[in-house]
CSV table of C-alpha atoms in Angstrom, one decimal:
chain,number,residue,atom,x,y,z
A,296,UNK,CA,13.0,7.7,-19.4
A,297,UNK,CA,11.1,9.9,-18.4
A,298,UNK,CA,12.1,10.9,-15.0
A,299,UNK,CA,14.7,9.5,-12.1
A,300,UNK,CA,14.4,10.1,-8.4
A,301,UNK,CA,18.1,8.8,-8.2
A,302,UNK,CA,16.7,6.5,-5.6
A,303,UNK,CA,15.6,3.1,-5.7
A,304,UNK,CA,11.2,3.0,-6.5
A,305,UNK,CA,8.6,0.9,-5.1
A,306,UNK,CA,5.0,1.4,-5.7
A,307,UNK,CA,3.4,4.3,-8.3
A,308,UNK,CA,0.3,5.9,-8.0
A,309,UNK,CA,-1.0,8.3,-10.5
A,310,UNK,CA,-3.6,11.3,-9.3
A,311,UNK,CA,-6.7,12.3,-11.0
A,312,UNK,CA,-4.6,14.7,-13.1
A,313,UNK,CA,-1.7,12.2,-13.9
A,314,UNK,CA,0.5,13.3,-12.1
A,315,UNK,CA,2.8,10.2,-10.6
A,316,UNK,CA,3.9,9.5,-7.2
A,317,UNK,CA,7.0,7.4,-6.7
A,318,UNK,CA,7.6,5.4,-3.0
A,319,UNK,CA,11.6,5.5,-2.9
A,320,UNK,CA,12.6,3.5,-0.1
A,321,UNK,CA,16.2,4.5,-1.6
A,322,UNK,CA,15.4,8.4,-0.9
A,323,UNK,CA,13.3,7.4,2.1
A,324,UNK,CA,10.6,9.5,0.4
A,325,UNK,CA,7.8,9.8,-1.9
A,326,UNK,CA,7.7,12.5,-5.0
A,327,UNK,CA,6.0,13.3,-7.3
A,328,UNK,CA,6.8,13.5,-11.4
A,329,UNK,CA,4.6,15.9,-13.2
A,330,UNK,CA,4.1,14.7,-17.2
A,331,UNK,CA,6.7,16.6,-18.2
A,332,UNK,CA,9.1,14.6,-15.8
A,333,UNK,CA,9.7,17.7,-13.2
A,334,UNK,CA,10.4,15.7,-10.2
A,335,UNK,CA,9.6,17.5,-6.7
A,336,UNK,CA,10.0,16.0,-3.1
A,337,UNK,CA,6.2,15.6,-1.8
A,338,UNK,CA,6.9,14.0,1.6
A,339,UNK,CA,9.8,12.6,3.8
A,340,UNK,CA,8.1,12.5,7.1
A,341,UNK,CA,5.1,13.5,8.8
A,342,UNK,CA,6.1,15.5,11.7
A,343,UNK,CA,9.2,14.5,13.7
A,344,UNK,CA,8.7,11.1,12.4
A,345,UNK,CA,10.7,10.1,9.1
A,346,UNK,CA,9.8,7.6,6.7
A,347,UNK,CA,12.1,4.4,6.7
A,348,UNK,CA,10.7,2.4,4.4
A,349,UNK,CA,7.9,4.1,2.0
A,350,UNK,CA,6.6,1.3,-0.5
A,351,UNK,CA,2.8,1.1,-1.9
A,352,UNK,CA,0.4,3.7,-2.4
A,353,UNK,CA,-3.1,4.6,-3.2
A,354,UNK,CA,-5.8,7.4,-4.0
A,355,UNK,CA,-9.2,7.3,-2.5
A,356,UNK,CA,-11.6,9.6,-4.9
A,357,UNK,CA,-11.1,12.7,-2.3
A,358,UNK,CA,-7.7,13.2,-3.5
A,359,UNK,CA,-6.2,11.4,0.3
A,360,UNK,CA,-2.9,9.6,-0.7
A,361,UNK,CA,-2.8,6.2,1.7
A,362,UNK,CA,1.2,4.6,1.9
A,363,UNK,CA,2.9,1.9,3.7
A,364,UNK,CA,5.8,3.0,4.9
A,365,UNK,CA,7.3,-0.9,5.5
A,366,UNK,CA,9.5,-0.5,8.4
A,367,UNK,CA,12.4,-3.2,8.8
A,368,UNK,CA,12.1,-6.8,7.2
A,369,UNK,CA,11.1,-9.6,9.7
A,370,UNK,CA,10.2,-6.7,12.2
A,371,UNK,CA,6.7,-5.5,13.4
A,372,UNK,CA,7.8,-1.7,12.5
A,373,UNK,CA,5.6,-1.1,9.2
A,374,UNK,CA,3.1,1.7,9.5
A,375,UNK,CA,0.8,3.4,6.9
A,376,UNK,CA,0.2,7.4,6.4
A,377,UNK,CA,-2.1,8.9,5.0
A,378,UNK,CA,-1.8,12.9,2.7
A,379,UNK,CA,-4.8,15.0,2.5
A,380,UNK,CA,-5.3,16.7,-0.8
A,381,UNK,CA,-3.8,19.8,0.6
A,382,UNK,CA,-0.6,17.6,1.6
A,383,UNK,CA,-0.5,17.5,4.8
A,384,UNK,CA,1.3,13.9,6.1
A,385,UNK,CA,-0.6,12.2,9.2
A,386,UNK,CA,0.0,8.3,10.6
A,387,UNK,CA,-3.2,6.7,9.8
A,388,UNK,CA,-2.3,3.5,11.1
A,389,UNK,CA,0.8,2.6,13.6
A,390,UNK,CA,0.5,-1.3,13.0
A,391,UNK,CA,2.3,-2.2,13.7
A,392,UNK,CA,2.4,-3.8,10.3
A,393,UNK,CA,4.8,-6.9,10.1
A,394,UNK,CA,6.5,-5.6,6.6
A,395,UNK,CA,3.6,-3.4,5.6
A,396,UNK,CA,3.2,-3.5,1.6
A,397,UNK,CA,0.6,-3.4,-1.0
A,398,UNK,CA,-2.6,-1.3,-0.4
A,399,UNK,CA,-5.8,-1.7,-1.8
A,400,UNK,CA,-9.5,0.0,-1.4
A,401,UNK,CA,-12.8,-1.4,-1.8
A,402,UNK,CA,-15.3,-0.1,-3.9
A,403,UNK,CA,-17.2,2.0,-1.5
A,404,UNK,CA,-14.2,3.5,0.5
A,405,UNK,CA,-14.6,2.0,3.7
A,406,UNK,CA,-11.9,-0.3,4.2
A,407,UNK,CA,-8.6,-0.3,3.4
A,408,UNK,CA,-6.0,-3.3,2.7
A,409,UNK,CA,-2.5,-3.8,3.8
A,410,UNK,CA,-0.3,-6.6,2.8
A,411,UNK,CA,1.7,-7.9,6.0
A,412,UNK,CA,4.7,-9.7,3.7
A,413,UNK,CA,6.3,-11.3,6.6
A,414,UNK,CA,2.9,-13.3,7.8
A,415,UNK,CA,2.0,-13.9,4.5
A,416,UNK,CA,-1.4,-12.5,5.2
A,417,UNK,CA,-3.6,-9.4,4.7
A,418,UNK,CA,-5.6,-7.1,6.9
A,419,UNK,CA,-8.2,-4.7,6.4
A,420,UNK,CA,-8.3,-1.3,8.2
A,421,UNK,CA,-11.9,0.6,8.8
A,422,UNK,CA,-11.8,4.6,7.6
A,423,UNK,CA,-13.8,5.5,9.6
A,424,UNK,CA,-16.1,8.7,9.0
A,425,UNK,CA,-14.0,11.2,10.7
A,426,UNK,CA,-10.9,10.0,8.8
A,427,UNK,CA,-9.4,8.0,11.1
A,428,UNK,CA,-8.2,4.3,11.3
A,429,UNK,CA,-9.9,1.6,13.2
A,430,UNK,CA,-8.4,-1.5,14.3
A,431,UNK,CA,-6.3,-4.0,12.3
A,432,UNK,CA,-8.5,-7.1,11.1
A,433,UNK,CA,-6.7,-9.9,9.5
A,434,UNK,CA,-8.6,-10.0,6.0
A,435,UNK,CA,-6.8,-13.2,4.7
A,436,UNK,CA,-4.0,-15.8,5.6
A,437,UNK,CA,-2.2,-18.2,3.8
A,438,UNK,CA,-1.0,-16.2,0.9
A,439,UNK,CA,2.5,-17.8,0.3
A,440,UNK,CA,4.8,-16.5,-0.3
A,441,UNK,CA,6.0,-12.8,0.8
A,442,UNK,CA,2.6,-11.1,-0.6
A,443,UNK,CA,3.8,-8.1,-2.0
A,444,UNK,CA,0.6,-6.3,-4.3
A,445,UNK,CA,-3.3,-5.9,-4.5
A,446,UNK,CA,-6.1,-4.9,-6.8
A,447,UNK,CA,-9.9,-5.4,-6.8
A,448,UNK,CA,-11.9,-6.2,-9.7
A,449,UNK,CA,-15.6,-5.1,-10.3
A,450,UNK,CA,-16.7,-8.7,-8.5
A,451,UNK,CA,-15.2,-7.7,-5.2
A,452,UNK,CA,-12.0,-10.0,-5.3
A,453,UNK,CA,-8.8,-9.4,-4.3
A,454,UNK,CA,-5.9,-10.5,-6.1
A,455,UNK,CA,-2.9,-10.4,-4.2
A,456,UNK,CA,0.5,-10.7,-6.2
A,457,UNK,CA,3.6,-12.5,-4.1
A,458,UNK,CA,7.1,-11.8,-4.7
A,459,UNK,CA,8.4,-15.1,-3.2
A,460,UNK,CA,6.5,-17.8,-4.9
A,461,UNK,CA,5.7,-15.8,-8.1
A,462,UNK,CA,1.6,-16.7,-7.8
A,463,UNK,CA,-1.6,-14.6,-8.1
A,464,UNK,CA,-3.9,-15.3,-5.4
A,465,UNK,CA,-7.8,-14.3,-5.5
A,466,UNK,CA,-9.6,-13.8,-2.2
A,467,UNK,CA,-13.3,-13.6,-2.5
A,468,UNK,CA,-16.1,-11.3,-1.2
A,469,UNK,CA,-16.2,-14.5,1.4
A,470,UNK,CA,-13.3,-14.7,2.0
A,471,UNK,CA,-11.9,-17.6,0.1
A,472,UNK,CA,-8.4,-17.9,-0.9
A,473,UNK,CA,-7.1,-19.7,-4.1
A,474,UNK,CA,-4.3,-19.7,-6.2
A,475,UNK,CA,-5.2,-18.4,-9.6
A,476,UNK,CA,-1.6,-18.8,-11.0
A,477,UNK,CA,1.9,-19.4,-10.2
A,478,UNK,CA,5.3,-19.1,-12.2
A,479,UNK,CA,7.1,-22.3,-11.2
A,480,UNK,CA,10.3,-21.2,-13.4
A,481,UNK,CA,11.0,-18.5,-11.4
């Protein structure tokens, strides 16, 4: 072990210096472990507003730290924030998010993904130049069941993991949805 938050973890992220950073929906808050297993409180709300829910993050390469913050299961309450590299906690994107989970980036930086779990779906959010969030786009439906995770590969795919049904999904630069795998014995 090599640290506890003495809460109950989601997502991990490391940064470019591996340090980790823990979503504790438990705590209500994300830390960070340094590689000696110090574990600090980074966030627990950005302004008045408290996390509820903090589950998934992800680095861009300018240091920003994008996290769903899920809401309430089977209500549209999920929202995502996003952490300069100074630390400083802003809403990027108030959904809102039916169950906001898994996060992903593209290659060049100009979108990012959010899992919706409770449409079985995912939706793509423009960064636009000055930082800021455009519009929800739904990305890809049909992804049963509860999607939960998501990672490119070098192709431009997304694989989206699913906590319900156990499958991998891959959705392609087209937009394409299949089933790559599925555990049936789960």
């Amino acid at each position: 072990t090599l640290a506890s938050t003495g809460g109950f973890c989601l997502g991990i992220t490391l940064d470019q210096d591996e340090n980790i950073y823990v979503c504790d929906c438990g705590k209500r808050s994300i830390f960070k472990v340094g590689q000696a297993g110090e574990v600090r409180l980074f966030a627990d709300s950005a302004g008045d507003r408290n996390f509820l829910t903090p589950n998934f993050s992800v680095f861009d390469s300018q240091g920003n730290l994008y996290f769903s913050d899920s809401g309430e299961w089977k209500k549209a309450s999920g929202v995502v924030y996003r952490a300069d590299p100074q630390g400083r906690v802003s809403l990027f994107s108030a959904g809102p998010f039916h169950f906001a989970n898994g996060l992903a980036l593209d290659a060049a930086e100009r979108h990012l993904y959010v899992v919706e779990s409770n449409l079985d779906r995912v939706v793509r959010l423009e960064i636009k130049a000055d930082g800021t969030s455009g519009p929800a786009e739904v990305f890809a439906e049909g992804i049963n069941t509860a999607p939960d995770g998501l990672a490119f590969d070098t192709h431009g795919n997304l694989y989206v993991t699913t906590y319900g049904s156990s499958g991998i999904y891959r959705v392609s630069p087209d937009r394409q949805v299949a089933l790559v795998c599925q555990d049936v014995e789960n």
